[in-house]
Amino acid sequence: MNYDKKTVRDIDVAGKKILLRCDFNVPHDKKTGVIHDDTRIVSTLPTIRYLLDHGAAVILLSHMGRPHGEWKQEMSLFSARDHLEKLLGIPVPMTQDVLGPDTRAKCAALQPGEVVLVENLRFCVEEEKNDPAFAKALAELADLFVFDAFGAAHRAHASTVGVAAYLPSAAGLLVEKELAFLGMSLDQPLRPLVAILGGAKVADKIGVINSLLQKADTILIGGGMAYTFQVAQGGHIGSSLLDEDHIVFAREMIEKAKEKGVKLLFPVDTMAAGEFTAQAEGQVVPAHAIPPGLMGMDIGPETIALFTEAIRGAGTVFWNGPMGVFEFPNFAAGTNAVAQALSQLGEGAVTIVGGGDSASAVEKIGLAGRISHVSTGGGAALEFLEGLELPAIACLPDRNA
Ligand code: AMP
């Protein structure tokens, strides 16, 4: 896939109405509307500001949750709207319907320098079905389409793919950045390229492990998924997470890494506990010999030192998935240490954090600003790394087209 897509900078937006597909699907309290993590909204601000500063009128489109075509008040975009209004410092009116009379009237009246937010597109069942008539009706609201919802790029819906068939299209600045880091930086990395993978399930990361084995010099495996690799090597893991269906896969990956000369590092010690609770006290045990009744909850101190050393001196680092149950402070040390190690690499290194839990972890410890790129795409980022085509990116024109 070509990562060099036409962007808002390559098209004339002055005096035009733009359909801007954003990802405002932010975690929020369903009762109070309080937003827990506004990264996705903040990340789209550069594109919104660029368009407004260049004389465009901006119609914002997004989804929220999975209402499956039903109008559900707790999935309204109201809280995202209120937050965006504060961040932008201008009024952000919102439509009371999706593609109904209110949407048409508000979009028709929109002037350059103004924005309007259309209510959750998934309140209409046609959105997720990529219904052509729905996509065409969306397109009729505007002159141009800009896609900046990287977190939804793996979905072929009316507002991510369908609409691009009816309007001249371009990528937003967030999508441009995501493609530059997840695409170009990992395809032609500054070496050594160190990949760190964690999280709960091997199954979710199969494609990514496969793909990184083609690219990386060193791969560090931590988190719950590491125990399946321990079993694959004859280790005993007590009651730690085990993905029995993927023991054979883990063995194959270890072989493949040997063939390719990729250094594969596993935890040597583990912070284990007798119960899966926030109050549980951890004890350090060997990662390949966890006593019965204990479960691995985090990487241990020796592993932290081993992984930190492997990260030091990297040219490029890609990290996806926490090293332990970082939601419990007693078992967050491994994840925090990896975040610290990334943040301590010099200016010359490229550091990329894949979306999801590792992104929230760097955000939570206040280190996001010291990472070259924290991806906004969880599923989309992983599919992209696997080499799968993201439909909403594939349908955008190449810059040199
Ligand atoms: P994933 O979505 O696959 O990246 O997994 C993230 C989740 O993995 C987080 O909620 C972590 O609490 C969990 N996790 C990480 N390490 C472990 C572990 N050793 N045991 C159980 N869960 C873990």
Coordinates of C-alpha atoms and ligand atoms in Angstrom, one line a residue:
M1 CA 0.0 0.0 0.0
N2 CA 1.2 3.5 -0.8
Y3 CA 1.6 5.5 2.3
D4 CA 2.1 8.8 0.4
K5 CA -1.5 10.0 0.1
K6 CA -2.8 13.3 -1.0
T7 CA -3.5 15.4 2.1
V8 CA -5.4 18.6 2.9
R9 CA -2.2 20.5 2.0
D10 CA -2.4 19.2 -1.6
I11 CA -5.9 20.5 -2.3
D12 CA -7.5 23.9 -2.4
V13 CA -10.0 24.1 0.4
A14 CA -10.7 27.9 0.4
G15 CA -14.4 28.6 0.2
K16 CA -15.2 24.9 0.1
K17 CA -17.4 22.8 2.3
I18 CA -15.5 19.8 3.7
L19 CA -16.9 16.5 5.1
L20 CA -14.2 15.7 7.7
R21 CA -14.5 12.2 9.0
C22 CA -13.0 12.2 12.5
D23 CA -12.8 9.6 15.3
F24 CA -14.6 11.1 18.3
N25 CA -15.3 7.7 19.7
V26 CA -13.7 8.6 23.0
P27 CA -14.0 6.6 26.3
H28 CA -16.5 8.5 28.4
D29 CA -18.8 8.1 31.4
K30 CA -22.2 7.1 30.0
K31 CA -24.1 8.9 32.8
T32 CA -22.1 12.1 33.3
G33 CA -20.6 12.3 29.8
V34 CA -17.1 13.0 31.4
I35 CA -14.4 12.1 28.9
H36 CA -11.7 9.8 30.3
D37 CA -9.2 10.2 27.4
D38 CA -9.5 12.9 24.8
T39 CA -6.5 11.9 22.7
R40 CA -8.6 11.2 19.6
I41 CA -10.3 14.6 19.7
V42 CA -7.0 16.4 20.4
S43 CA -5.3 14.6 17.6
T44 CA -7.7 15.8 15.0
L45 CA -7.4 19.5 16.0
P46 CA -4.5 20.2 13.6
T47 CA -6.7 19.2 10.6
I48 CA -9.8 21.1 11.8
R49 CA -7.7 24.2 12.5
Y50 CA -5.9 23.9 9.1
L51 CA -9.2 23.7 7.3
L52 CA -10.7 26.7 9.2
D53 CA -7.6 28.8 8.8
H54 CA -7.6 28.1 5.1
G55 CA -11.2 29.4 4.6
A56 CA -13.1 26.1 4.6
A57 CA -16.5 25.3 6.2
V58 CA -16.2 22.0 8.1
I59 CA -18.8 19.4 8.5
L60 CA -17.6 17.0 11.2
L61 CA -18.6 13.3 11.0
S62 CA -17.9 10.6 13.6
H63 CA -19.3 7.5 15.2
M64 CA -19.6 6.7 18.9
G65 CA -19.9 3.2 20.2
R66 CA -22.0 0.5 18.6
P67 CA -25.7 1.6 18.6
H68 CA -26.4 -0.6 15.5
G69 CA -28.8 1.7 13.9
E70 CA -30.8 2.6 17.0
W71 CA -30.9 6.1 18.5
K72 CA -29.3 5.7 22.0
Q73 CA -28.9 8.9 24.0
E74 CA -25.8 7.5 25.9
M75 CA -24.0 7.2 22.5
S76 CA -24.8 10.8 21.4
L77 CA -21.8 12.9 20.4
F78 CA -22.8 15.6 22.8
S79 CA -20.0 15.2 25.3
A80 CA -17.4 15.1 22.5
R81 CA -19.0 18.2 21.0
D82 CA -18.8 20.1 24.4
H83 CA -15.2 19.2 24.7
L84 CA -14.3 20.1 21.2
E85 CA -16.0 23.5 21.6
K86 CA -13.7 24.2 24.6
L87 CA -10.6 23.0 22.7
L88 CA -11.4 25.0 19.5
G89 CA -12.7 28.1 21.3
I90 CA -15.5 28.5 18.8
P91 CA -19.1 27.3 18.8
V92 CA -19.6 23.8 17.5
P93 CA -23.3 23.4 16.8
M94 CA -24.6 19.9 16.5
T95 CA -27.3 18.4 14.4
Q96 CA -30.4 16.9 16.0
D97 CA -30.6 14.2 13.3
V98 CA -28.4 12.3 11.0
L99 CA -28.9 13.3 7.4
G100 CA -32.5 14.6 8.2
P101 CA -33.9 18.1 7.7
D102 CA -31.8 19.6 10.6
T103 CA -28.5 18.2 9.2
R104 CA -29.3 19.5 5.7
A105 CA -30.4 23.0 7.0
K106 CA -27.3 23.4 9.2
C107 CA -24.9 22.2 6.5
A108 CA -26.5 24.4 3.9
A109 CA -26.2 27.5 6.1
L110 CA -22.5 26.8 7.0
Q111 CA -20.1 29.6 6.2
P112 CA -16.3 29.5 5.8
G113 CA -14.6 29.4 9.2
E114 CA -17.5 27.6 10.8
V115 CA -18.0 24.0 11.9
V116 CA -21.0 21.8 12.5
L117 CA -21.0 18.3 14.0
V118 CA -23.4 15.7 12.7
E119 CA -24.8 13.4 15.3
N120 CA -23.5 9.8 15.7
L121 CA -23.6 8.3 12.2
R122 CA -24.1 4.8 13.5
F123 CA -27.6 5.9 14.7
C124 CA -28.4 5.0 11.0
V125 CA -28.0 1.4 10.1
E126 CA -26.9 2.4 6.6
E127 CA -23.6 3.8 7.9
E128 CA -22.1 0.4 8.9
K129 CA -23.6 -1.2 5.8
N130 CA -21.8 1.2 3.6
D131 CA -25.1 1.9 1.9
P132 CA -24.4 3.7 -1.4
A133 CA -27.5 6.0 -1.2
F134 CA -26.5 7.0 2.3
A135 CA -22.9 7.7 1.2
K136 CA -24.2 9.7 -1.7
A137 CA -26.5 11.8 0.5
L138 CA -23.6 12.5 2.8
A139 CA -21.5 13.5 -0.1
E140 CA -24.2 15.9 -1.3
L141 CA -23.7 18.0 1.9
A142 CA -20.2 19.1 0.8
D143 CA -17.6 19.7 -1.9
L144 CA -14.7 17.7 -0.6
F145 CA -14.1 14.7 1.7
V146 CA -11.2 14.5 4.2
F147 CA -10.5 11.4 6.1
D148 CA -8.8 11.8 9.5
A149 CA -10.4 9.0 11.5
F150 CA -7.4 6.6 11.6
G151 CA -9.0 4.6 14.5
A152 CA -11.8 3.7 12.0
A153 CA -9.6 3.2 8.9
H154 CA -10.1 -0.6 9.0
R155 CA -13.9 -0.3 8.7
A156 CA -15.5 0.0 5.2
H157 CA -18.5 2.2 6.2
A158 CA -20.4 4.9 4.3
S159 CA -18.5 7.7 6.0
T160 CA -15.1 6.1 5.8
V161 CA -15.1 4.5 2.3
G162 CA -18.5 5.0 0.6
V163 CA -18.4 8.8 0.4
A164 CA -15.0 8.8 -1.2
A165 CA -16.6 7.5 -4.4
Y166 CA -18.7 10.6 -4.7
L167 CA -16.3 13.4 -3.7
P168 CA -12.7 14.5 -4.4
S169 CA -10.9 13.1 -1.3
A170 CA -7.7 13.6 0.8
A171 CA -6.2 12.5 4.0
G172 CA -6.1 14.7 7.1
L173 CA -3.0 15.6 9.0
L174 CA -3.5 12.9 11.7
V175 CA -3.8 10.1 9.0
E176 CA -0.7 11.5 7.3
K177 CA 1.2 11.3 10.6
E178 CA -0.1 7.8 11.3
L179 CA 1.0 6.6 7.8
A180 CA 4.4 8.2 8.1
F181 CA 5.2 6.5 11.5
L182 CA 3.4 3.1 11.2
G183 CA 4.2 2.9 7.5
M184 CA 7.4 4.5 6.4
S185 CA 9.2 4.5 9.8
L186 CA 8.7 0.8 10.2
D187 CA 9.3 -0.2 6.6
Q188 CA 12.6 1.7 6.4
P189 CA 13.5 1.9 10.1
L190 CA 16.5 3.5 11.7
R191 CA 18.2 0.4 13.0
P192 CA 18.3 -1.5 15.2
L193 CA 14.5 -1.8 15.2
V194 CA 13.3 -3.1 18.6
A195 CA 9.7 -4.2 18.9
I196 CA 8.0 -4.7 22.2
L197 CA 4.9 -6.8 22.4
G198 CA 2.7 -7.4 25.4
G199 CA -1.0 -7.6 26.4
A200 CA -3.2 -10.5 27.2
K201 CA -3.7 -12.6 24.2
V202 CA -1.4 -14.2 21.7
A203 CA -4.3 -14.7 19.3
D204 CA -4.7 -10.9 18.8
K205 CA -1.1 -10.4 17.9
I206 CA -0.4 -13.3 15.6
G207 CA -0.3 -11.2 12.4
V208 CA 1.7 -8.5 14.1
I209 CA 4.3 -11.0 15.4
N210 CA 4.6 -12.5 12.0
S211 CA 5.0 -9.2 10.3
L212 CA 7.5 -7.9 12.9
L213 CA 9.6 -11.0 12.4
Q214 CA 10.3 -9.7 8.9
K215 CA 11.3 -6.3 10.0
A216 CA 12.7 -6.1 13.5
D217 CA 16.2 -6.8 14.8
T218 CA 15.0 -7.6 18.3
I219 CA 11.6 -8.5 19.7
L220 CA 10.8 -8.3 23.4
I221 CA 7.7 -10.3 24.5
G222 CA 6.1 -9.5 27.8
G223 CA 2.6 -9.3 29.3
G224 CA 0.2 -12.2 29.6
M225 CA 1.1 -13.5 26.2
A226 CA 4.6 -14.3 27.2
Y227 CA 3.5 -17.3 29.4
T228 CA 2.3 -19.2 26.3
F229 CA 5.8 -18.7 24.9
Q230 CA 7.3 -20.0 28.2
V231 CA 5.1 -23.2 27.9
A232 CA 6.2 -23.6 24.3
Q233 CA 9.8 -23.8 25.6
G234 CA 8.9 -26.3 28.4
G235 CA 8.4 -23.8 31.2
H236 CA 5.9 -24.1 34.1
I237 CA 3.7 -21.1 34.6
G238 CA 1.4 -21.9 37.6
S239 CA -2.0 -20.4 37.0
S240 CA -0.8 -17.6 34.6
L241 CA -2.6 -16.8 31.4
L242 CA -2.2 -19.6 28.8
D243 CA -3.4 -19.6 25.3
E244 CA -3.3 -23.4 24.7
D245 CA -4.4 -23.0 21.1
H246 CA -1.3 -21.0 20.2
I247 CA 1.5 -23.0 21.9
V248 CA 2.4 -24.5 18.5
F249 CA 2.3 -21.0 16.9
A250 CA 4.6 -19.7 19.7
R251 CA 7.1 -22.6 19.0
E252 CA 7.0 -21.8 15.3
M253 CA 7.7 -18.1 15.9
I254 CA 10.7 -19.0 18.1
E255 CA 12.0 -21.2 15.2
K256 CA 11.3 -18.5 12.6
A257 CA 13.2 -15.9 14.7
K258 CA 16.2 -18.2 14.9
E259 CA 16.1 -18.7 11.1
K260 CA 15.9 -15.0 10.4
G261 CA 18.5 -14.0 13.0
V262 CA 15.9 -11.9 15.0
K263 CA 16.8 -11.7 18.7
L264 CA 13.7 -12.8 20.6
L265 CA 13.8 -11.9 24.3
F266 CA 11.4 -13.3 27.0
P267 CA 10.9 -12.4 30.6
V268 CA 13.5 -14.1 32.9
D269 CA 11.6 -13.3 36.1
T270 CA 8.0 -12.5 36.9
M271 CA 6.1 -10.7 39.5
A272 CA 3.5 -13.3 40.5
A273 CA 0.5 -13.2 42.9
G274 CA -1.9 -15.7 44.4
E275 CA -5.0 -13.8 43.2
F276 CA -6.0 -11.5 40.4
T277 CA -6.8 -8.4 42.6
A278 CA -5.4 -4.9 43.0
Q279 CA -4.5 -5.6 46.6
A280 CA -2.5 -8.8 45.8
E281 CA 1.1 -8.6 46.9
G282 CA 3.6 -9.6 44.2
Q283 CA 6.6 -11.9 44.7
V284 CA 9.4 -12.4 42.2
V285 CA 9.8 -15.9 40.8
P286 CA 11.6 -17.3 37.7
A287 CA 9.5 -16.8 34.6
H288 CA 9.9 -20.4 33.5
A289 CA 9.2 -21.9 36.9
I290 CA 6.2 -20.2 38.4
P291 CA 5.0 -22.3 41.4
P292 CA 1.5 -23.8 41.2
G293 CA -1.2 -21.5 42.5
L294 CA 0.7 -18.3 41.5
M295 CA 0.0 -16.3 38.4
G296 CA 2.3 -14.0 36.6
M297 CA 1.0 -10.4 36.8
D298 CA 4.0 -8.3 35.6
I299 CA 7.6 -8.7 34.4
G300 CA 10.1 -8.9 37.3
P301 CA 13.1 -6.6 38.0
E302 CA 15.7 -8.6 36.1
T303 CA 13.5 -8.6 33.1
I304 CA 13.0 -4.8 33.4
A305 CA 16.8 -4.4 33.4
L306 CA 17.1 -6.8 30.4
F307 CA 14.4 -5.1 28.4
T308 CA 15.6 -1.6 29.3
E309 CA 19.1 -2.5 28.1
A310 CA 17.7 -3.9 24.8
I311 CA 15.7 -0.6 24.2
R312 CA 18.8 1.5 24.9
G313 CA 20.6 2.1 21.7
A314 CA 17.6 1.4 19.5
G315 CA 17.2 3.5 16.3
T316 CA 13.4 2.7 16.1
V317 CA 11.2 1.3 18.8
F318 CA 7.6 0.0 18.3
W319 CA 5.6 -0.9 21.3
N320 CA 2.2 -2.5 21.6
G321 CA 0.6 -4.0 24.7
P322 CA 1.3 -3.6 28.4
M323 CA 4.0 -5.7 30.2
G324 CA 1.6 -6.7 33.0
V325 CA -1.7 -5.9 34.6
F326 CA -0.8 -2.2 34.7
E327 CA -4.3 -1.2 35.8
F328 CA -3.3 -2.5 39.3
P329 CA -0.5 -0.2 40.6
N330 CA 1.3 -3.1 42.3
F331 CA 1.8 -4.6 38.8
A332 CA 2.4 -1.5 36.7
A333 CA 6.2 -1.4 37.2
G334 CA 7.1 -3.3 34.0
T335 CA 4.9 -1.2 31.8
N336 CA 6.1 2.0 33.4
A337 CA 9.7 1.0 33.0
V338 CA 9.2 0.3 29.3
A339 CA 7.5 3.7 28.9
Q340 CA 10.4 5.3 30.7
A341 CA 13.0 3.5 28.5
L342 CA 11.3 4.8 25.4
S343 CA 11.1 8.3 26.7
Q344 CA 14.8 8.3 27.5
L345 CA 15.9 7.5 24.0
G346 CA 17.6 10.5 22.4
E347 CA 16.2 12.8 19.7
G348 CA 17.7 10.7 17.0
A349 CA 15.5 7.7 17.8
V350 CA 12.0 7.1 16.5
T351 CA 9.6 5.8 19.1
I352 CA 6.1 4.6 18.2
V353 CA 3.5 3.4 20.6
G354 CA 0.7 1.4 19.0
G355 CA -2.8 2.3 20.2
G356 CA -4.9 0.8 22.9
D357 CA -3.6 0.0 26.4
S358 CA 0.1 1.0 25.8
A359 CA -1.1 4.3 24.5
S360 CA -3.2 4.9 27.7
A361 CA -0.2 3.8 29.8
V362 CA 2.2 6.4 28.4
E363 CA -0.6 9.0 28.6
K364 CA -1.3 8.1 32.2
I365 CA 2.3 8.4 33.3
G366 CA 2.6 11.7 31.4
L367 CA 5.3 10.5 28.9
A368 CA 3.2 10.7 25.7
G369 CA 4.9 14.0 24.8
R370 CA 8.3 12.3 24.8
I371 CA 7.3 9.6 22.3
S372 CA 7.6 10.4 18.6
H373 CA 4.2 9.0 17.8
V374 CA 1.4 7.6 19.9
S375 CA -1.0 6.0 17.5
T376 CA -4.8 6.7 17.8
G377 CA -5.7 3.4 16.1
G378 CA -5.9 0.3 18.2
G379 CA -7.4 -2.3 15.8
A380 CA -6.5 -0.2 12.8
A381 CA -2.8 0.1 13.8
L382 CA -2.5 -3.6 14.4
E383 CA -4.2 -4.5 11.0
F384 CA -1.9 -1.9 9.3
L385 CA 1.2 -3.5 10.8
E386 CA 0.0 -6.9 9.8
G387 CA 0.2 -5.6 6.2
L388 CA -3.6 -5.7 5.7
E389 CA -5.1 -3.1 3.5
L390 CA -7.1 -0.5 5.4
P391 CA -10.1 0.2 3.2
A392 CA -10.4 3.9 4.2
I393 CA -6.8 4.5 3.4
A394 CA -6.8 2.5 0.2
C395 CA -9.6 4.5 -1.3
L396 CA -7.7 7.8 -0.9
P397 CA -5.8 9.1 -3.9
D398 CA -2.0 8.9 -3.9
R399 CA -0.2 12.2 -3.6
N400 CA 1.4 11.8 -7.1
A401 CA -1.8 10.4 -8.7
Ligands
AMP1 P1 -4.3 -6.4 24.9 O1 -5.6 -5.8 24.7 O2 -4.2 -7.8 24.3 O3 -3.1 -5.5 24.5 O4 -4.2 -6.7 26.5 C1 -4.2 -5.7 27.4 C2 -4.5 -6.3 28.7 O5 -3.6 -7.3 29.0 C3 -4.5 -5.3 29.9 O6 -5.8 -5.1 30.4 C4 -3.6 -6.0 30.9 O7 -4.2 -6.0 32.2 C5 -3.6 -7.4 30.4 N1 -2.4 -8.1 30.9 C6 -1.1 -7.8 30.7 N2 -0.3 -8.7 31.3 C7 -1.1 -9.6 31.9 C8 -0.9 -10.7 32.7 N3 0.3 -11.1 33.1 N4 -2.0 -11.4 33.2 C9 -3.2 -11.1 32.8 N5 -3.5 -10.0 32.1 C10 -2.5 -9.3 31.6

